[in-house]
mmCIF file of C-alpha atoms in Angstrom:
data_model
loop_
_atom_site.group_PDB
_atom_site.id
_atom_site.type_symbol
_atom_site.label_atom_id
_atom_site.label_comp_id
_atom_site.label_asym_id
_atom_site.label_seq_id
_atom_site.Cartn_x
_atom_site.Cartn_y
_atom_site.Cartn_z
ATOM 1 C CA MET A 1 100.117 123.144 63.424
ATOM 2 C CA ASN A 2 97.512 120.627 62.445
ATOM 3 C CA TRP A 3 95.840 119.647 65.706
ATOM 4 C CA SER A 4 93.340 117.208 64.191
ATOM 5 C CA LEU A 5 95.974 114.486 63.920
ATOM 6 C CA PHE A 6 96.966 115.104 67.526
ATOM 7 C CA HIS A 7 93.378 114.640 68.671
ATOM 8 C CA LYS A 8 92.925 111.631 66.451
ATOM 9 C CA PHE A 9 95.995 110.056 67.930
ATOM 10 C CA GLY A 10 94.546 110.724 71.350
ATOM 11 C CA SER A 11 91.371 108.845 70.473
ATOM 12 C CA PRO A 12 91.550 105.271 71.764
ATOM 13 C CA LYS A 13 89.027 103.972 69.245
ATOM 14 C CA TRP A 14 91.031 105.320 66.312
ATOM 15 C CA LEU A 15 94.250 103.892 67.681
ATOM 16 C CA TYR A 16 92.568 100.545 68.301
ATOM 17 C CA ILE A 17 91.486 100.288 64.669
ATOM 18 C CA ILE A 18 94.721 101.610 63.144
ATOM 19 C CA GLY A 19 96.799 99.513 65.523
ATOM 20 C CA GLY A 20 94.908 96.413 64.486
ATOM 21 C CA GLN A 21 95.633 97.146 60.842
ATOM 22 C CA LEU A 22 99.292 97.994 61.360
ATOM 23 C CA SER A 23 100.490 95.434 63.887
ATOM 24 C CA PRO A 24 100.407 92.381 61.554
ATOM 25 C CA TRP A 25 102.573 94.274 59.063
ATOM 26 C CA PHE A 26 105.025 95.342 61.733
ATOM 27 C CA LEU A 27 105.244 91.791 63.040
ATOM 28 C CA ALA A 28 105.554 90.165 59.612
ATOM 29 C CA LEU A 29 108.245 92.576 58.429
ATOM 30 C CA GLY A 30 110.030 92.552 61.773
ATOM 31 C CA ILE A 31 110.114 88.772 62.110
ATOM 32 C CA SER A 32 111.285 88.340 58.508
ATOM 33 C CA ALA A 33 114.048 90.894 59.035
ATOM 34 C CA LEU A 34 115.096 89.122 62.238
ATOM 35 C CA LEU A 35 115.185 85.778 60.436
ATOM 36 C CA VAL A 36 117.192 87.146 57.509
ATOM 37 C CA GLY A 37 119.573 88.969 59.835
ATOM 38 C CA SER A 38 120.123 85.947 62.094
ATOM 39 C CA VAL A 39 120.763 83.502 59.241
ATOM 40 C CA TRP A 40 123.078 85.997 57.581
ATOM 41 C CA GLY A 41 124.872 86.766 60.810
ATOM 42 C CA LEU A 42 125.165 83.142 61.917
ATOM 43 C CA ALA A 43 126.121 81.459 58.668
ATOM 44 C CA PHE A 44 127.313 83.995 56.119
ATOM 45 C CA ALA A 45 129.084 86.837 57.916
ATOM 46 C CA PRO A 46 132.843 86.318 58.115
ATOM 47 C CA GLN A 47 134.258 85.465 61.514
ATOM 48 C CA ASP A 48 135.977 88.009 63.683
ATOM 49 C CA TYR A 49 139.771 87.775 63.516
ATOM 50 C CA GLN A 50 140.082 88.058 67.300
ATOM 51 C CA GLN A 51 136.903 86.549 68.712
ATOM 52 C CA GLY A 52 136.238 83.880 66.108
ATOM 53 C CA ASN A 53 132.628 82.818 65.967
ATOM 54 C CA SER A 54 131.503 83.978 69.403
ATOM 55 C CA PHE A 55 131.202 87.487 67.938
ATOM 56 C CA ARG A 56 128.021 86.278 66.206
ATOM 57 C CA ILE A 57 126.263 86.959 69.507
ATOM 58 C CA ILE A 58 126.513 90.627 68.505
ATOM 59 C CA TYR A 59 123.537 90.151 66.166
ATOM 60 C CA ILE A 60 121.251 89.708 69.148
ATOM 61 C CA HIS A 61 123.136 91.574 71.823
ATOM 62 C CA VAL A 62 123.469 94.980 70.146
ATOM 63 C CA PRO A 63 119.918 95.237 68.679
ATOM 64 C CA SER A 64 118.280 94.216 71.959
ATOM 65 C CA ALA A 65 120.468 96.631 73.934
ATOM 66 C CA ILE A 66 119.545 99.434 71.512
ATOM 67 C CA LEU A 67 115.862 98.586 71.891
ATOM 68 C CA ALA A 68 116.146 98.379 75.686
ATOM 69 C CA GLN A 69 117.388 101.962 75.783
ATOM 70 C CA SER A 70 115.270 103.484 73.061
ATOM 71 C CA CYS A 71 112.148 101.856 74.517
ATOM 72 C CA TYR A 72 112.953 103.695 77.735
ATOM 73 C CA MET A 73 113.445 106.979 75.863
ATOM 74 C CA MET A 74 110.096 106.541 74.098
ATOM 75 C CA MET A 75 108.495 105.932 77.481
ATOM 76 C CA ALA A 76 110.158 109.089 78.828
ATOM 77 C CA VAL A 77 108.795 111.165 75.937
ATOM 78 C CA SER A 78 105.304 109.772 76.505
ATOM 79 C CA ALA A 79 105.646 110.434 80.223
ATOM 80 C CA VAL A 80 106.332 114.131 79.524
ATOM 81 C CA VAL A 81 103.517 114.349 76.964
ATOM 82 C CA GLY A 82 101.194 112.537 79.360
ATOM 83 C CA LEU A 83 101.997 114.810 82.304
ATOM 84 C CA VAL A 84 101.630 117.991 80.234
ATOM 85 C CA TRP A 85 98.602 117.176 78.094
ATOM 86 C CA LYS A 86 96.973 114.554 80.306
ATOM 87 C CA MET A 87 96.486 112.081 77.491
ATOM 88 C CA LYS A 88 95.329 108.528 78.136
ATOM 89 C CA ILE A 89 97.274 107.062 75.230
ATOM 90 C CA THR A 90 100.682 107.934 76.629
ATOM 91 C CA ASP A 91 100.038 105.980 79.797
ATOM 92 C CA MET A 92 98.776 103.038 77.772
ATOM 93 C CA PHE A 93 102.040 103.155 75.865
ATOM 94 C CA ILE A 94 104.100 103.176 79.064
ATOM 95 C CA ALA A 95 102.114 100.279 80.485
ATOM 96 C CA SER A 96 102.492 98.310 77.247
ATOM 97 C CA ALA A 97 106.144 99.082 76.593
ATOM 98 C CA ALA A 98 107.586 98.458 80.071
ATOM 99 C CA PRO A 99 107.386 94.619 79.989
ATOM 100 C CA LEU A 100 108.838 94.603 76.464
ATOM 101 C CA GLY A 101 111.657 96.893 77.567
ATOM 102 C CA ALA A 102 112.353 94.519 80.444
ATOM 103 C CA ALA A 103 112.472 91.589 78.027
ATOM 104 C CA PHE A 104 114.935 93.345 75.719
ATOM 105 C CA THR A 105 117.098 94.454 78.647
ATOM 106 C CA PHE A 106 117.154 90.921 79.971
ATOM 107 C CA ILE A 107 118.198 89.565 76.560
ATOM 108 C CA ALA A 108 120.955 92.194 76.303
ATOM 109 C CA LEU A 109 122.284 91.297 79.764
ATOM 110 C CA PHE A 110 122.005 87.555 79.233
ATOM 111 C CA THR A 111 123.685 87.512 75.824
ATOM 112 C CA GLY A 112 126.289 89.952 77.144
ATOM 113 C CA ALA A 113 127.153 87.622 80.010
ATOM 114 C CA VAL A 114 127.347 84.574 77.749
ATOM 115 C CA TRP A 115 129.452 86.525 75.275
ATOM 116 C CA GLY A 116 131.695 87.784 78.063
ATOM 117 C CA LYS A 117 132.686 84.298 79.164
ATOM 118 C CA PRO A 118 134.689 83.297 76.054
ATOM 119 C CA THR A 119 135.785 86.873 75.275
ATOM 120 C CA TRP A 120 136.696 88.421 78.640
ATOM 121 C CA GLY A 121 136.987 85.207 80.614
ATOM 122 C CA THR A 122 134.198 86.211 82.979
ATOM 123 C CA TRP A 123 130.403 86.242 82.953
ATOM 124 C CA TRP A 124 130.093 89.528 84.756
ATOM 125 C CA VAL A 125 132.073 92.560 85.876
ATOM 126 C CA TRP A 126 130.707 95.372 88.014
ATOM 127 C CA ASP A 127 131.719 98.097 85.607
ATOM 128 C CA ALA A 128 129.683 101.132 84.665
ATOM 129 C CA ARG A 129 128.091 99.840 81.455
ATOM 130 C CA LEU A 130 126.948 96.521 82.876
ATOM 131 C CA THR A 131 125.802 97.958 86.195
ATOM 132 C CA ALA A 132 123.841 100.757 84.522
ATOM 133 C CA MET A 133 122.163 98.191 82.294
ATOM 134 C CA LEU A 134 121.205 96.166 85.363
ATOM 135 C CA VAL A 135 119.758 99.342 86.902
ATOM 136 C CA LEU A 136 117.696 99.744 83.705
ATOM 137 C CA LEU A 137 116.303 96.239 84.173
ATOM 138 C CA PHE A 138 115.334 97.086 87.760
ATOM 139 C CA LEU A 139 113.710 100.320 86.582
ATOM 140 C CA TYR A 140 111.546 98.299 84.215
ATOM 141 C CA PHE A 141 110.695 95.816 86.987
ATOM 142 C CA GLY A 142 109.934 98.730 89.301
ATOM 143 C CA LEU A 143 107.539 100.211 86.766
ATOM 144 C CA ILE A 144 105.745 96.909 86.229
ATOM 145 C CA SER A 145 105.284 96.292 89.944
ATOM 146 C CA LEU A 146 104.318 99.912 90.636
ATOM 147 C CA ARG A 147 101.542 99.594 88.061
ATOM 148 C CA SER A 148 100.276 96.328 89.448
ATOM 149 C CA ALA A 149 100.344 97.721 92.990
ATOM 150 C CA LEU A 150 98.162 100.735 92.193
ATOM 151 C CA ASP A 151 94.560 99.971 91.273
ATOM 152 C CA ASP A 152 93.588 103.546 90.548
ATOM 153 C CA ILE A 153 94.512 104.166 86.923
ATOM 154 C CA ASP A 154 95.078 107.931 87.288
ATOM 155 C CA MET A 155 97.338 107.377 90.247
ATOM 156 C CA ALA A 156 99.232 104.605 88.460
ATOM 157 C CA SER A 157 99.735 106.727 85.365
ATOM 158 C CA LYS A 158 101.037 109.720 87.316
ATOM 159 C CA ALA A 159 103.317 107.638 89.522
ATOM 160 C CA SER A 160 104.768 105.657 86.637
ATOM 161 C CA ALA A 161 105.321 108.796 84.533
ATOM 162 C CA ILE A 162 107.311 110.297 87.405
ATOM 163 C CA LEU A 163 109.302 107.098 87.926
ATOM 164 C CA VAL A 164 110.098 106.943 84.200
ATOM 165 C CA LEU A 165 111.367 110.530 84.276
ATOM 166 C CA VAL A 166 113.492 109.976 87.379
ATOM 167 C CA GLY A 167 115.098 106.949 85.746
ATOM 168 C CA VAL A 168 116.022 108.878 82.608
ATOM 169 C CA VAL A 169 119.368 109.879 84.187
ATOM 170 C CA ASN A 170 120.406 106.268 83.734
ATOM 171 C CA ILE A 171 120.212 106.406 79.935
ATOM 172 C CA PRO A 172 123.133 108.805 79.258
ATOM 173 C CA ILE A 173 125.115 106.848 81.863
ATOM 174 C CA ILE A 174 124.581 103.666 79.843
ATOM 175 C CA LYS A 175 125.367 105.420 76.596
ATOM 176 C CA TYR A 176 128.548 107.211 77.590
ATOM 177 C CA SER A 177 129.817 104.814 80.252
ATOM 178 C CA VAL A 178 132.193 103.160 77.785
ATOM 179 C CA ASP A 179 133.755 106.543 77.026
ATOM 180 C CA TRP A 180 133.827 107.922 80.579
ATOM 181 C CA TRP A 181 135.244 104.971 82.479
ATOM 182 C CA ASN A 182 137.716 102.201 81.817
ATOM 183 C CA THR A 183 135.807 99.079 81.017
ATOM 184 C CA LEU A 184 136.027 95.692 79.395
ATOM 185 C CA HIS A 185 133.077 96.640 77.245
ATOM 186 C CA GLN A 186 133.860 97.752 73.732
ATOM 187 C CA PRO A 187 132.657 101.164 72.472
ATOM 188 C CA ALA A 188 129.557 101.629 70.322
ATOM 189 C CA THR A 189 129.302 99.621 67.113
ATOM 190 C CA PHE A 190 127.133 102.142 65.294
ATOM 191 C CA THR A 191 127.601 105.883 65.563
ATOM 192 C CA LEU A 192 125.912 108.543 63.487
ATOM 193 C CA THR A 193 129.126 110.395 62.699
ATOM 194 C CA GLU A 194 131.559 107.641 61.782
ATOM 195 C CA LYS A 195 131.617 104.669 59.491
ATOM 196 C CA PRO A 196 131.481 101.327 61.286
ATOM 197 C CA ALA A 197 134.877 99.731 61.881
ATOM 198 C CA MET A 198 133.505 96.439 60.595
ATOM 199 C CA PRO A 199 133.290 95.441 56.923
ATOM 200 C CA PRO A 200 129.790 95.640 55.355
ATOM 201 C CA GLU A 201 129.393 91.833 55.354
ATOM 202 C CA MET A 202 129.413 92.130 59.126
ATOM 203 C CA TRP A 203 127.414 95.283 59.800
ATOM 204 C CA VAL A 204 124.692 94.999 57.148
ATOM 205 C CA PRO A 205 123.111 91.961 58.870
ATOM 206 C CA LEU A 206 123.461 93.803 62.175
ATOM 207 C CA LEU A 207 121.602 96.775 60.750
ATOM 208 C CA ILE A 208 118.889 94.432 59.458
ATOM 209 C CA MET A 209 118.595 92.971 62.957
ATOM 210 C CA VAL A 210 118.258 96.445 64.506
ATOM 211 C CA VAL A 211 115.512 97.433 62.034
ATOM 212 C CA GLY A 212 113.801 94.062 62.541
ATOM 213 C CA MET A 213 113.928 94.480 66.295
ATOM 214 C CA TYR A 214 112.286 97.942 66.077
ATOM 215 C CA LEU A 215 109.510 96.589 63.845
ATOM 216 C CA PHE A 216 108.971 93.577 66.094
ATOM 217 C CA PHE A 217 108.776 95.876 69.116
ATOM 218 C CA GLY A 218 106.348 98.150 67.234
ATOM 219 C CA GLY A 219 104.051 95.257 66.379
ATOM 220 C CA LEU A 220 104.047 93.898 69.910
ATOM 221 C CA VAL A 221 103.534 97.284 71.523
ATOM 222 C CA LEU A 222 100.526 97.913 69.256
ATOM 223 C CA MET A 223 99.021 94.559 70.247
ATOM 224 C CA ARG A 224 99.499 95.374 73.910
ATOM 225 C CA ILE A 225 98.083 98.902 73.537
ATOM 226 C CA ARG A 226 94.996 97.425 71.878
ATOM 227 C CA ASN A 227 94.532 95.192 74.906
ATOM 228 C CA GLU A 228 94.930 98.174 77.222
ATOM 229 C CA ILE A 229 92.339 100.088 75.196
ATOM 230 C CA LEU A 230 89.835 97.217 75.279
ATOM 231 C CA HIS A 231 90.223 96.918 79.019
ATOM 232 C CA ARG A 232 90.109 100.608 79.888
ATOM 233 C CA GLU A 233 87.335 101.509 77.461
ATOM 234 C CA ARG A 234 85.289 98.435 78.337
ATOM 235 C CA ARG A 235 82.284 100.485 79.426
ATOM 236 C CA THR A 236 82.122 102.586 76.264
ATOM 237 C CA LYS A 237 79.516 101.939 73.587
ATOM 238 C CA TRP A 238 81.993 101.064 70.852
ATOM 239 C CA VAL A 239 83.754 98.383 72.893
ATOM 240 C CA GLN A 240 80.410 96.926 74.005
ATOM 241 C CA LYS A 241 79.333 96.754 70.387
ATOM 242 C CA LEU A 242 82.629 95.171 69.385
ATOM 243 C CA ILE A 243 82.257 92.487 72.054
ATOM 244 C CA GLN A 244 78.655 91.845 70.988
ATOM 245 C CA ASN A 245 79.640 91.407 67.344
ATOM 246 C CA ASN A 246 82.487 89.188 68.394
ATOM 247 C CA SER A 247 80.286 86.844 70.428
ATOM 248 C CA THR A 248 77.601 86.594 67.726
ATOM 249 C CA GLU A 249 80.351 85.742 65.235
ATOM 250 C CA GLN A 250 81.506 82.952 67.488
ATOM 251 C CA LEU A 251 77.969 81.600 67.769
ATOM 252 C CA ALA A 252 77.431 81.620 64.013
ATOM 253 C CA MET B 1 127.914 79.827 53.984
ATOM 254 C CA ILE B 2 131.366 80.330 55.393
ATOM 255 C CA PHE B 3 131.347 77.008 57.233
ATOM 256 C CA ASN B 4 132.434 73.872 55.394
ATOM 257 C CA SER B 5 129.875 71.559 56.966
ATOM 258 C CA PHE B 6 126.772 71.656 59.126
ATOM 259 C CA SER B 7 128.601 70.185 62.115
ATOM 260 C CA GLU B 8 131.185 72.938 61.811
ATOM 261 C CA PHE B 9 128.316 75.427 61.749
ATOM 262 C CA LEU B 10 126.927 73.951 64.972
ATOM 263 C CA ASP B 11 130.348 73.922 66.595
ATOM 264 C CA MET B 12 131.051 77.603 65.827
ATOM 265 C CA GLY B 13 134.784 77.046 66.199
ATOM 266 C CA GLY B 14 134.381 75.724 69.727
ATOM 267 C CA HIS B 15 132.057 78.562 70.781
ATOM 268 C CA GLY B 16 128.875 76.770 69.743
ATOM 269 C CA LEU B 17 127.550 76.486 73.276
ATOM 270 C CA TYR B 18 127.774 80.244 73.859
ATOM 271 C CA VAL B 19 126.337 81.244 70.494
ATOM 272 C CA TRP B 20 123.439 78.800 70.515
ATOM 273 C CA LEU B 21 122.648 79.472 74.157
ATOM 274 C CA CYS B 22 122.217 83.171 73.309
ATOM 275 C CA TYR B 23 120.107 82.529 70.241
ATOM 276 C CA SER B 24 117.866 79.945 71.887
ATOM 277 C CA MET B 25 117.301 82.070 74.993
ATOM 278 C CA SER B 26 116.355 85.056 72.821
ATOM 279 C CA LEU B 27 114.033 82.924 70.710
ATOM 280 C CA PHE B 28 112.360 81.648 73.863
ATOM 281 C CA ILE B 29 111.801 85.192 75.190
ATOM 282 C CA PHE B 30 110.527 86.352 71.787
ATOM 283 C CA VAL B 31 108.024 83.512 71.664
ATOM 284 C CA VAL B 32 106.828 84.344 75.186
ATOM 285 C CA ILE B 33 106.370 88.069 74.495
ATOM 286 C CA SER B 34 104.613 87.276 71.200
ATOM 287 C CA ILE B 35 102.108 84.828 72.663
ATOM 288 C CA GLN B 36 101.365 86.841 75.786
ATOM 289 C CA PRO B 37 99.347 89.685 74.164
ATOM 290 C CA VAL B 38 97.316 87.149 72.145
ATOM 291 C CA LEU B 39 96.326 85.314 75.330
ATOM 292 C CA THR B 40 95.573 88.574 77.133
ATOM 293 C CA ARG B 41 93.312 89.659 74.286
ATOM 294 C CA LYS B 42 91.403 86.371 74.376
ATOM 295 C CA ALA B 43 90.985 86.622 78.140
ATOM 296 C CA ILE B 44 89.712 90.228 77.961
ATOM 297 C CA ILE B 45 87.191 89.427 75.223
ATOM 298 C CA LYS B 46 85.972 86.327 77.039
ATOM 299 C CA ASN B 47 85.589 88.236 80.291
ATOM 300 C CA LEU B 48 83.769 91.170 78.683
ATOM 301 C CA SER B 49 81.371 88.983 76.705
ATOM 302 C CA GLN B 50 80.545 87.043 79.876
ATOM 303 C CA ILE B 51 79.720 90.289 81.663
ATOM 304 C CA GLN B 52 77.618 91.371 78.703
ATOM 305 C CA ARG B 53 75.664 88.119 78.669
ATOM 306 C CA ARG B 54 75.100 88.291 82.408
ATOM 307 C CA ASN B 55 73.821 91.860 82.159
ATOM 308 C CA LYS B 56 71.440 90.871 79.405
ATOM 309 C CA ALA B 57 70.120 87.930 81.408
ATOM 310 C CA GLU B 58 69.579 90.204 84.402
ATOM 311 C CA GLN B 59 67.650 92.649 82.242
ATOM 312 C CA VAL B 60 65.374 89.885 81.029
ATOM 313 C CA ILE B 61 64.767 88.682 84.585
ATOM 314 C CA ASN B 62 64.017 92.225 85.739
ATOM 315 C CA LEU B 63 61.531 92.671 82.911
ATOM 316 C CA GLN B 64 59.832 89.372 83.745
ATOM 317 C CA GLN B 65 59.613 90.302 87.413
ATOM 318 C CA LYS B 66 58.137 93.705 86.538
ATOM 319 C CA SER B 67 55.523 92.184 84.257
ATOM 320 C CA GLY B 68 54.739 89.618 86.973
ATOM 321 C CA GLU B 69 54.214 92.354 89.582
ATOM 322 C CA SER B 70 51.800 94.376 87.466
#
């Protein structure tokens, strides 16, 4: 195995520079994909024969719900890597990703509730899928407040890694809840093994939205990690130099 | 476009309120989470450059005091 890349990735300075180069691309591509997907989904996709036009909420609901869960899984992987190899980067990722995960979970819940009203006749039911998603939102909130409560960075990183790993049980519950229990919620739109039940005019924009959402998340998480790096490495020579150059540029 | 007119597009077959509520709420959240890291970055840089300037000023004062003592 080539360990040099592993060490490079563990170097905050390297990640700061690479992240700065990559994040504008992620954001530009992600936002364009989200725009294309939304316009396509809102104006050009055919309407659903049962739900009419309210189904167009799917183009936000499903991608943000996917991101809410996969953000948590990425955090869980970094928590394991962080606990085993004691890397700084993994904790920076968890700190940066948690508020974004909360935002995506909130969007998924909100759009789900608004979609539920015309479709199921109710904003909310306490069934497994919806409740587990609410638990996910509270896990994200818990992580954010745990981090702000602990000043010591080593303590905060260990505690949040453990909390992330404890909360992982919730993810398969969210995923399989629609198969395990009776629910109003419909089963998964995209699966790896089967073709989508929708025609391509419907699912292609949805796929574009999912890809756009991942890119958007990637761009934002890089921006946030860069902030974490600046703050945590503030006493190092390279950050001091960076700040110095920055202030002389502003004077000139 | 599958809608015949713009007003039909806004109406979404009577579900306009639900659809546009979802899209506008998501847009609002996206704007918030996009602006937030930019503001944080500005605040960090401002704070760190202030500290740097203060440290430099202190160094100068210390040097002046030392040269005054000798």
